[in-house]
PDB file of N, CA and C in Angstrom:
ATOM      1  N   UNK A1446       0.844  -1.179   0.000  1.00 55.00           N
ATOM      2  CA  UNK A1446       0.000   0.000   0.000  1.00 55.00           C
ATOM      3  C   UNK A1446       0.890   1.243   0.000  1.00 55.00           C
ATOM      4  N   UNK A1447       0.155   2.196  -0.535  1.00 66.00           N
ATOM      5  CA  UNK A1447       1.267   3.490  -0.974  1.00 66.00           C
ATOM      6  C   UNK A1447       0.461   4.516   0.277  1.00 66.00           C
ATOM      7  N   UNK A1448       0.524   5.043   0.998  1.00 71.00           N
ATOM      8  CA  UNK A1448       0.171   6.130   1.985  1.00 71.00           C
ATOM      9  C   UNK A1448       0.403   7.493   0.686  1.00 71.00           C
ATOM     10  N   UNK A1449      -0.701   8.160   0.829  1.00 73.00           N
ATOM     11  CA  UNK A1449      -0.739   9.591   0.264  1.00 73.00           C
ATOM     12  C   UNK A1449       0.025  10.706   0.023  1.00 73.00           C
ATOM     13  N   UNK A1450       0.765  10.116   1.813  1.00 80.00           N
ATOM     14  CA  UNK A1450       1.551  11.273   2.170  1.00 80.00           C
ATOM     15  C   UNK A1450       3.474  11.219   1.638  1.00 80.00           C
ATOM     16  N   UNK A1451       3.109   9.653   1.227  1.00 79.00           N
ATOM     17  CA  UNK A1451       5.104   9.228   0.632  1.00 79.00           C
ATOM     18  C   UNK A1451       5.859  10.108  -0.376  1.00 79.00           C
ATOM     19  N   UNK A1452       4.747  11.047  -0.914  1.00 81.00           N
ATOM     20  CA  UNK A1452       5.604  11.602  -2.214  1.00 81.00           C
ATOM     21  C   UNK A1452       6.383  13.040  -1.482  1.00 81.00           C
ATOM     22  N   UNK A1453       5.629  13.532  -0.363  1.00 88.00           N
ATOM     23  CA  UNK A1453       6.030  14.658   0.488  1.00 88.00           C
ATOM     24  C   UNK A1453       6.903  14.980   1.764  1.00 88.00           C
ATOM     25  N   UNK A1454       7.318  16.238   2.314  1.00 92.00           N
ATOM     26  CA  UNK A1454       8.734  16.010   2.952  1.00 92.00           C
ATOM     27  C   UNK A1454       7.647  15.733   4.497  1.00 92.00           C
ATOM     28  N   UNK A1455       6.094  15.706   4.584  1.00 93.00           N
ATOM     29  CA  UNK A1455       5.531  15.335   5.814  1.00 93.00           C
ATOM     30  C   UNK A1455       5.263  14.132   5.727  1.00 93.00           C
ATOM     31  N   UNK A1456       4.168  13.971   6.625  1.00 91.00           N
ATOM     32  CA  UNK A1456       3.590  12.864   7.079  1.00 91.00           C
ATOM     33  C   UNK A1456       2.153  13.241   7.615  1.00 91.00           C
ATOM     34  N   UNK A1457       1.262  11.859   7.637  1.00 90.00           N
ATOM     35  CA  UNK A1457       0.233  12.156   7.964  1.00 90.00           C
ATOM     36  C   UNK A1457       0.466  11.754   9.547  1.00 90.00           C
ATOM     37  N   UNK A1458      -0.737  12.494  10.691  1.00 93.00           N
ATOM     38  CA  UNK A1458      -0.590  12.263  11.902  1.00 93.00           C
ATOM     39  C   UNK A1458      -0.893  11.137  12.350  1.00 93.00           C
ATOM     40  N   UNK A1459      -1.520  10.226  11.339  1.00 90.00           N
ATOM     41  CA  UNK A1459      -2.023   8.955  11.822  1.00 90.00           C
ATOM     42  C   UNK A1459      -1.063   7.780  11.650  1.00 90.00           C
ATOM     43  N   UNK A1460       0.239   8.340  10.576  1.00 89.00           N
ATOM     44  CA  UNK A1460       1.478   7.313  10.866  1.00 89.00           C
ATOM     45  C   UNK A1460       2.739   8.000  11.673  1.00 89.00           C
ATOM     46  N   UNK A1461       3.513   6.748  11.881  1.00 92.00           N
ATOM     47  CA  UNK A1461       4.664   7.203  12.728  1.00 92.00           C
ATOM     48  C   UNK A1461       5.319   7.192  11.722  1.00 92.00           C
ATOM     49  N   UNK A1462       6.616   7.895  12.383  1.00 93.00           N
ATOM     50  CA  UNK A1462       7.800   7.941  11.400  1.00 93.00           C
ATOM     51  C   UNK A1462       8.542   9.909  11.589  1.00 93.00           C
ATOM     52  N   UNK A1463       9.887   9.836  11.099  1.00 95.00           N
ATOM     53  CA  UNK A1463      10.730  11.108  11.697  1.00 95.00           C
ATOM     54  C   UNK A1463      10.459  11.959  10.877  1.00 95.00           C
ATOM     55  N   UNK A1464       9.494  12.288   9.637  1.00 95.00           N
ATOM     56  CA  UNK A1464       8.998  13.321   9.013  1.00 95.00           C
ATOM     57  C   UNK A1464       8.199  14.008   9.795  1.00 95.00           C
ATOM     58  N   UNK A1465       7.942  15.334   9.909  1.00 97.00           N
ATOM     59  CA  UNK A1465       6.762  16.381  10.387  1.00 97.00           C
ATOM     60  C   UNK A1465       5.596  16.333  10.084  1.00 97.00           C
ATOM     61  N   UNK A1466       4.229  15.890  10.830  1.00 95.00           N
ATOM     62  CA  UNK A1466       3.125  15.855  10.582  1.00 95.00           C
ATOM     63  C   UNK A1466       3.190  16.982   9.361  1.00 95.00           C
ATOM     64  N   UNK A1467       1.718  16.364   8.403  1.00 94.00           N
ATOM     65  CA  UNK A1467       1.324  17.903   7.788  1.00 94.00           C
ATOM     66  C   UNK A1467       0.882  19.104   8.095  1.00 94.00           C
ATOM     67  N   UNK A1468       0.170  19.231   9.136  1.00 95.00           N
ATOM     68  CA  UNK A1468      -0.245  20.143  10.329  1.00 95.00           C
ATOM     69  C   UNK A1468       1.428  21.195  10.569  1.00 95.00           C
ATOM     70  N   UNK A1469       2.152  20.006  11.324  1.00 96.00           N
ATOM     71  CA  UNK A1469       3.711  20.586  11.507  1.00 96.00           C
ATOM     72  C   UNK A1469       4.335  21.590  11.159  1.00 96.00           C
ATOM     73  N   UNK A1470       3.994  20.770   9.588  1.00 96.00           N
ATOM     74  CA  UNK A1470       4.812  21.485   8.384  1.00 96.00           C
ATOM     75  C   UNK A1470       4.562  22.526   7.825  1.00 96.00           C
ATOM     76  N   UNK A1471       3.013  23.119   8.032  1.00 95.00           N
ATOM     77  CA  UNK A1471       2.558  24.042   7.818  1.00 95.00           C
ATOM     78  C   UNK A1471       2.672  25.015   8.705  1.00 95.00           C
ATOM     79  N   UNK A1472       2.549  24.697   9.766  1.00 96.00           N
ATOM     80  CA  UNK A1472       2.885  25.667  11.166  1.00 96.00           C
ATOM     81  C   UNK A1472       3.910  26.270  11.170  1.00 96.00           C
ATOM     82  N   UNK A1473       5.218  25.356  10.026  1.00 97.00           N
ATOM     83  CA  UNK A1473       6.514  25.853  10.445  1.00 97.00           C
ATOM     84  C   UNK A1473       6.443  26.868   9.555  1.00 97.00           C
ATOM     85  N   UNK A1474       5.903  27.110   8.453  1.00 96.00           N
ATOM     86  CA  UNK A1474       6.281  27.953   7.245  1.00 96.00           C
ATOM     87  C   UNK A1474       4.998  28.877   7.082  1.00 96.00           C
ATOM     88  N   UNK A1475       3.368  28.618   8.022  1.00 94.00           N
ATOM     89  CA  UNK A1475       3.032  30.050   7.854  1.00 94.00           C
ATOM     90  C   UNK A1475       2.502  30.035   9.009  1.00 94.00           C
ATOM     91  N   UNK A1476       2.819  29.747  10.089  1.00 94.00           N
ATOM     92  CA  UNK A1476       2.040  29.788  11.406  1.00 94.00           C
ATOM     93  C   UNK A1476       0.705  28.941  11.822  1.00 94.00           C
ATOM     94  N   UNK A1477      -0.019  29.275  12.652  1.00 93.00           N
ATOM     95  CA  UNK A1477      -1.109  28.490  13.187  1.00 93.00           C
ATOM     96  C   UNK A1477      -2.469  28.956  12.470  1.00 93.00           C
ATOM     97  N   UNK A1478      -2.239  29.122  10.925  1.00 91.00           N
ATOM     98  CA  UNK A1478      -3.540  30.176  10.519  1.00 91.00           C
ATOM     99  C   UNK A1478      -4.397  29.201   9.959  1.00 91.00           C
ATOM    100  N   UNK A1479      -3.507  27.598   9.674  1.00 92.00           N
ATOM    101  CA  UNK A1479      -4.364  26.874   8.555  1.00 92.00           C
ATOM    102  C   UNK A1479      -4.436  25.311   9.698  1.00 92.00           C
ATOM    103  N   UNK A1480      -5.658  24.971   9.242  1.00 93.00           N
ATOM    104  CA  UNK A1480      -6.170  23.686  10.289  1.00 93.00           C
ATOM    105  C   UNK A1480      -6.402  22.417   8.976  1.00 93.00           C
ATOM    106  N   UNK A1481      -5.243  21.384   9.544  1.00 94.00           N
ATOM    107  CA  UNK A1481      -5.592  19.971   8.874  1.00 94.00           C
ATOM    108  C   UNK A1481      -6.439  19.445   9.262  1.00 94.00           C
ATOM    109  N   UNK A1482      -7.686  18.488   8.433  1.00 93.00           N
ATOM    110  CA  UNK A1482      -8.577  17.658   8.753  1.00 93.00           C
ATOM    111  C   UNK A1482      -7.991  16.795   7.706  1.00 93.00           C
ATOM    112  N   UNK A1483      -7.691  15.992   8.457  1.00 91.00           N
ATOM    113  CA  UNK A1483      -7.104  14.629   7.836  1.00 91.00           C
ATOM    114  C   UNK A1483      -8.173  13.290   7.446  1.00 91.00           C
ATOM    115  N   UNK A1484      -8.097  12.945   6.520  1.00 90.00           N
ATOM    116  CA  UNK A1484      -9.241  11.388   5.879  1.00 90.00           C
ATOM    117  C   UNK A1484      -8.434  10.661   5.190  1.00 90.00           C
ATOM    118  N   UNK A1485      -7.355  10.268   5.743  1.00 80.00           N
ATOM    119  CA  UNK A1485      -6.114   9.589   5.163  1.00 80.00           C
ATOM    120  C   UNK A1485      -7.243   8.620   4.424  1.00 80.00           C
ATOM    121  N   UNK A1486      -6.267   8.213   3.094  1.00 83.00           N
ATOM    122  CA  UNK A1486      -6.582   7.542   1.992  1.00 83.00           C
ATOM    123  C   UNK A1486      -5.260   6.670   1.137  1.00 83.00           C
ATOM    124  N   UNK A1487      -5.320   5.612   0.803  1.00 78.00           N
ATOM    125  CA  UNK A1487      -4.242   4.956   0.097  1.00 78.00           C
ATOM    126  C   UNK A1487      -4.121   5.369  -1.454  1.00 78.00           C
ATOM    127  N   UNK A1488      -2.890   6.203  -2.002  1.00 76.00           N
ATOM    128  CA  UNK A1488      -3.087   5.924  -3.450  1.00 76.00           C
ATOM    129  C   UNK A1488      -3.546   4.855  -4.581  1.00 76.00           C
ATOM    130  N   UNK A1489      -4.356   5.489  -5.279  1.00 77.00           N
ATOM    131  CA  UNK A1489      -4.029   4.177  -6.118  1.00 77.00           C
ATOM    132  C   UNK A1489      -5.396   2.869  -5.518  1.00 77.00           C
ATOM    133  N   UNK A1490      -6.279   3.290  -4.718  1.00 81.00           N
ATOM    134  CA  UNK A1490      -7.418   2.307  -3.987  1.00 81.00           C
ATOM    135  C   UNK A1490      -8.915   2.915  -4.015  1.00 81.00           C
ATOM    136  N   UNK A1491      -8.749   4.368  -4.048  1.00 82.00           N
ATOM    137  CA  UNK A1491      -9.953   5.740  -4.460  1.00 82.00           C
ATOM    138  C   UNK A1491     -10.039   5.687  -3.197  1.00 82.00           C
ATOM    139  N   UNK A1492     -11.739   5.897  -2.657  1.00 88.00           N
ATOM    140  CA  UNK A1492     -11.742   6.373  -1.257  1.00 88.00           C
ATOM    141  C   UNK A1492     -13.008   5.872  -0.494  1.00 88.00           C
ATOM    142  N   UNK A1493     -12.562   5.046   0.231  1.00 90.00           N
ATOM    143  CA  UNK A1493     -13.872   3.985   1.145  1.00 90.00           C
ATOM    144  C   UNK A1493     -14.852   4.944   1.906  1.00 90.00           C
ATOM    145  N   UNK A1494     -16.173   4.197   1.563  1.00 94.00           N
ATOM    146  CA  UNK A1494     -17.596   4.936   1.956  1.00 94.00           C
ATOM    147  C   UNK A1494     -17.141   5.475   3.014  1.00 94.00           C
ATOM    148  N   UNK A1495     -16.616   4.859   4.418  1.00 95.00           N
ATOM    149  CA  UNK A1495     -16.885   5.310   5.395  1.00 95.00           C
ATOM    150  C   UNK A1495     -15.763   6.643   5.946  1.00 95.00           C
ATOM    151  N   UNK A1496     -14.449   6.584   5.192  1.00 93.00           N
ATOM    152  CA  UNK A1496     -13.953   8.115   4.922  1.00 93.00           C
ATOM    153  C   UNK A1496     -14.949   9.283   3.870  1.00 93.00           C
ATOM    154  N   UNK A1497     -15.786   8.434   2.894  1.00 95.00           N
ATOM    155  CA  UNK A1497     -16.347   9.537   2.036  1.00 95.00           C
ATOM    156  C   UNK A1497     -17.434  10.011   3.021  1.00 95.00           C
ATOM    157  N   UNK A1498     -18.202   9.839   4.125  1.00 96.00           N
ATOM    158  CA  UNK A1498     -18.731   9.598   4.477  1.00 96.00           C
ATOM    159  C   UNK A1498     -18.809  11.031   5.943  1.00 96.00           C
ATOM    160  N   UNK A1499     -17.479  10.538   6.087  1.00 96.00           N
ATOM    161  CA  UNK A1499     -16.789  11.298   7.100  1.00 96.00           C
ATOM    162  C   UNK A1499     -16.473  12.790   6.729  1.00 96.00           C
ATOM    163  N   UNK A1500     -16.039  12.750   5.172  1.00 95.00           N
ATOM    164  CA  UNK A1500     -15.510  14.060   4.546  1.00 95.00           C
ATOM    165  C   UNK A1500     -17.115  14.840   4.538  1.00 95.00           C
ATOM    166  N   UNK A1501     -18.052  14.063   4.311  1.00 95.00           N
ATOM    167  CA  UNK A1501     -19.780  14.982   3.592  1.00 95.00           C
ATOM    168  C   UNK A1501     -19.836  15.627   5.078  1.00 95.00           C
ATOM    169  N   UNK A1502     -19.680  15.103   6.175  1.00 96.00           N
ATOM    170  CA  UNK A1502     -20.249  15.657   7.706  1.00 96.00           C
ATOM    171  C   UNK A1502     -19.579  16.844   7.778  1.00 96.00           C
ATOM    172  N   UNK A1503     -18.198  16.585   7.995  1.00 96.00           N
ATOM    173  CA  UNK A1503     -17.015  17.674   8.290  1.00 96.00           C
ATOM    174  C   UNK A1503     -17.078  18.720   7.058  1.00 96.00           C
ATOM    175  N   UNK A1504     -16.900  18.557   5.963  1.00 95.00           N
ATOM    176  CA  UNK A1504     -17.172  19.773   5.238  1.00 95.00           C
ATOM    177  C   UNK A1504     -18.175  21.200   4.972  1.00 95.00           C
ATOM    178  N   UNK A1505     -19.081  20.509   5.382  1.00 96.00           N
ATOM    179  CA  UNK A1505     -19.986  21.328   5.072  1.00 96.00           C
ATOM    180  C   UNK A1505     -20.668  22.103   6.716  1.00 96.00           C
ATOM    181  N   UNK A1506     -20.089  21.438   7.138  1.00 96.00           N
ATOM    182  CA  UNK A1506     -20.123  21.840   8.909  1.00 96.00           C
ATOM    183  C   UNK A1506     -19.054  23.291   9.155  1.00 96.00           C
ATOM    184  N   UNK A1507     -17.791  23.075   8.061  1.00 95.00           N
ATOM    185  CA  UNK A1507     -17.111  24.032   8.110  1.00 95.00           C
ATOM    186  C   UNK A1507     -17.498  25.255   7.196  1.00 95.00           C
ATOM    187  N   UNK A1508     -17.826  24.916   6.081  1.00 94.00           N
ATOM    188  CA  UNK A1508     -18.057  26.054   5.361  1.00 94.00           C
ATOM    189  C   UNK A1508     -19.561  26.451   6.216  1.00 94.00           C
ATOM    190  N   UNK A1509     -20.583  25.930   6.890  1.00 96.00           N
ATOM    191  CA  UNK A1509     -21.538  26.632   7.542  1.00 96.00           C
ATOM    192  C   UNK A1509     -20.940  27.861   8.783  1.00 96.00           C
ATOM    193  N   UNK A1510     -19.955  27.695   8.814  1.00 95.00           N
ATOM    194  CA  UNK A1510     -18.945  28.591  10.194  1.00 95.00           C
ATOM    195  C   UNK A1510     -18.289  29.304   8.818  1.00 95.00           C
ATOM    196  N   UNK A1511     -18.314  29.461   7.519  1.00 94.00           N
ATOM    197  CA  UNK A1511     -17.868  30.720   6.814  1.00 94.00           C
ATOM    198  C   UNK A1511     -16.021  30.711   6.911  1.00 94.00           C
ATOM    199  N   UNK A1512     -15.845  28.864   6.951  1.00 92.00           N
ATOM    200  CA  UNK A1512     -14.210  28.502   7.021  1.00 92.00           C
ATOM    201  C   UNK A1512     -13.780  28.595   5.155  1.00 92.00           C
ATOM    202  N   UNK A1513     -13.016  28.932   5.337  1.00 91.00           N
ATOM    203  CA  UNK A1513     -12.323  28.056   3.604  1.00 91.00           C
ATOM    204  C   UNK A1513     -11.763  27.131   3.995  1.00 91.00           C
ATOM    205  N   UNK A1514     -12.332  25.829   2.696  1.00 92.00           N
ATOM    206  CA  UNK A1514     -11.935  25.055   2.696  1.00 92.00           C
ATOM    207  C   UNK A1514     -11.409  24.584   1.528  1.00 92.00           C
ATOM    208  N   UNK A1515     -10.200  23.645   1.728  1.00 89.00           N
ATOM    209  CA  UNK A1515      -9.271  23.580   0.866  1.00 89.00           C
ATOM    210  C   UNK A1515      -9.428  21.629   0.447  1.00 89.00           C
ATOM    211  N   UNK A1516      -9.704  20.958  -0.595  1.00 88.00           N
ATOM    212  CA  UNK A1516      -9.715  19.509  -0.170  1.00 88.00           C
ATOM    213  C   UNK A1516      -8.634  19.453  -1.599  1.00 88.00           C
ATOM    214  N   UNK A1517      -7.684  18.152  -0.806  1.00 83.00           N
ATOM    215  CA  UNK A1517      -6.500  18.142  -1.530  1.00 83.00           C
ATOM    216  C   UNK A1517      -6.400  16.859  -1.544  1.00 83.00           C
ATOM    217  N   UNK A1518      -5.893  15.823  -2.241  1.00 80.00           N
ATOM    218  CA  UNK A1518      -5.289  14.453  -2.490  1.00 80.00           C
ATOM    219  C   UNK A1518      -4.078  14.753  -3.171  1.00 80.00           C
ATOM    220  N   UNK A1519      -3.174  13.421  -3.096  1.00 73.00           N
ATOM    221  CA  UNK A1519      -1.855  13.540  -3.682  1.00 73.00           C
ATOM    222  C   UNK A1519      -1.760  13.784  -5.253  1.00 73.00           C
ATOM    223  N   UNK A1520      -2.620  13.013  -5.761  1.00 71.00           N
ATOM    224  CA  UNK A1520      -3.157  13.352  -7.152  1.00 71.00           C
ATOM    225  C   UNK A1520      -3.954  14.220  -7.794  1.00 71.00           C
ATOM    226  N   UNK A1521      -4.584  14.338  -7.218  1.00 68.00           N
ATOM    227  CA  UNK A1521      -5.870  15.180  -6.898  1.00 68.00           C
ATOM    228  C   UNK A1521      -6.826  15.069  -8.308  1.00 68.00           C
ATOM    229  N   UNK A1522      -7.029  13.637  -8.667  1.00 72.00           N
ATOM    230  CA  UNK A1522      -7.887  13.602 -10.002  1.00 72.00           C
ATOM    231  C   UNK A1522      -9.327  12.402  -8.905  1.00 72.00           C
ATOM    232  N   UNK A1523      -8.636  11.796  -8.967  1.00 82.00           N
ATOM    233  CA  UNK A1523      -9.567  10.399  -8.094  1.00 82.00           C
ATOM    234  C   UNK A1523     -10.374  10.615  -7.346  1.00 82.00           C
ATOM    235  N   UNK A1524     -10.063  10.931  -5.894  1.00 87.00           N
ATOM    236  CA  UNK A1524     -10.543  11.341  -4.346  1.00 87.00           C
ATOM    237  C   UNK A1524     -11.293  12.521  -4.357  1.00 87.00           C
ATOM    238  N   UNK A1525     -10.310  13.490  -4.922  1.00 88.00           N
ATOM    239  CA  UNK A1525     -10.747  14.957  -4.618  1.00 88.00           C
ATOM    240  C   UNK A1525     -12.101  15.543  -5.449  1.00 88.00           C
ATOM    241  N   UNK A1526     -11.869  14.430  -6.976  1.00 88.00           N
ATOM    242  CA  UNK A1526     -13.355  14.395  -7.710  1.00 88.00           C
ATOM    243  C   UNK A1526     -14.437  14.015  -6.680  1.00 88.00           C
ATOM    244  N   UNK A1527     -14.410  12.783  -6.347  1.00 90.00           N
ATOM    245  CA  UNK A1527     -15.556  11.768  -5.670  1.00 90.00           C
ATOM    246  C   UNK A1527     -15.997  12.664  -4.539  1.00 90.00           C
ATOM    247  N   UNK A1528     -15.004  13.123  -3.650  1.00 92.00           N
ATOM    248  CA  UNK A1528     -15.394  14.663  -2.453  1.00 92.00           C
ATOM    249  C   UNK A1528     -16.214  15.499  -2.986  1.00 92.00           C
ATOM    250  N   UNK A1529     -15.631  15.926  -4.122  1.00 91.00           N
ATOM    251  CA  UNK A1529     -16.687  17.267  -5.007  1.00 91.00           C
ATOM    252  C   UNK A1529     -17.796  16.866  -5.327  1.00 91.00           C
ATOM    253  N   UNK A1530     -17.650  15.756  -6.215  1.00 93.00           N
ATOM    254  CA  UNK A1530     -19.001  14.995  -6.545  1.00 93.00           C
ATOM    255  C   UNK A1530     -20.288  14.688  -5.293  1.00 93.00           C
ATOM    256  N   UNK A1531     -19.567  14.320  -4.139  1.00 94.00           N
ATOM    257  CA  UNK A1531     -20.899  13.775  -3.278  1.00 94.00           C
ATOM    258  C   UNK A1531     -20.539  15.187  -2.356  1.00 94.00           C
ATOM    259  N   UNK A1532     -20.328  16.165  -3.029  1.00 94.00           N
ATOM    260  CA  UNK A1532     -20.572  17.400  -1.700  1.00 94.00           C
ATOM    261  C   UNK A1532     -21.510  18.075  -2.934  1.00 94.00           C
ATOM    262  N   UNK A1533     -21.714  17.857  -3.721  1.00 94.00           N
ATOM    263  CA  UNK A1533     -22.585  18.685  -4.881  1.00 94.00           C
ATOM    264  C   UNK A1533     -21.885  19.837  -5.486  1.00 94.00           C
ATOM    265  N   UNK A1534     -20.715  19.496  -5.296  1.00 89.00           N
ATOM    266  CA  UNK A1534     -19.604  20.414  -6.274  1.00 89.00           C
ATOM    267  C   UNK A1534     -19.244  20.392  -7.885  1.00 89.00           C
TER     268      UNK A1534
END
């Protein structure tokens, strides 16, 4: 299995390992202004109901609080479609 996060100098918070969370990594280079919501996903597998599932609750919970939101995959053709698609994007 390929983790999302292998092509980048982070890591996601849900694995171990001596890279900087993505959260981290962002903190280091523009401060505490931007918030990760993480739905880790395997490249290369698309994205199981019960993360798609998870993304429909949390998204739209944020943009009702007037957040920007940013949804990103490593590829960003696969996942980030299927997100748009079942958020009515």
């Amino acid at each position: 299995m390929f983790s999302e996060f292998d092509y980048y100098p982070f890591r996601s918070s849900q694995e171990r390992g001596t890279k900087p969370t993505f959260q981290d990594w962002l903190d280091s280079r523009y401060g505490q202004r931007l918030i990760v919501w993480e739905f880790p996903t395997v490249d290369a597998r698309g994205i199981e109901d019960s993360v798609l599932d998870d993304v429909k609750h949390c998204v739209p919970n944020l943009l009702e609080k007037n957040v920007t939101v940013v949804v990103v995959d490593s590829a960003g053709a696969q996942r980030t479609a299927r997100v748009c698609e079942a958020l009515g994007f």
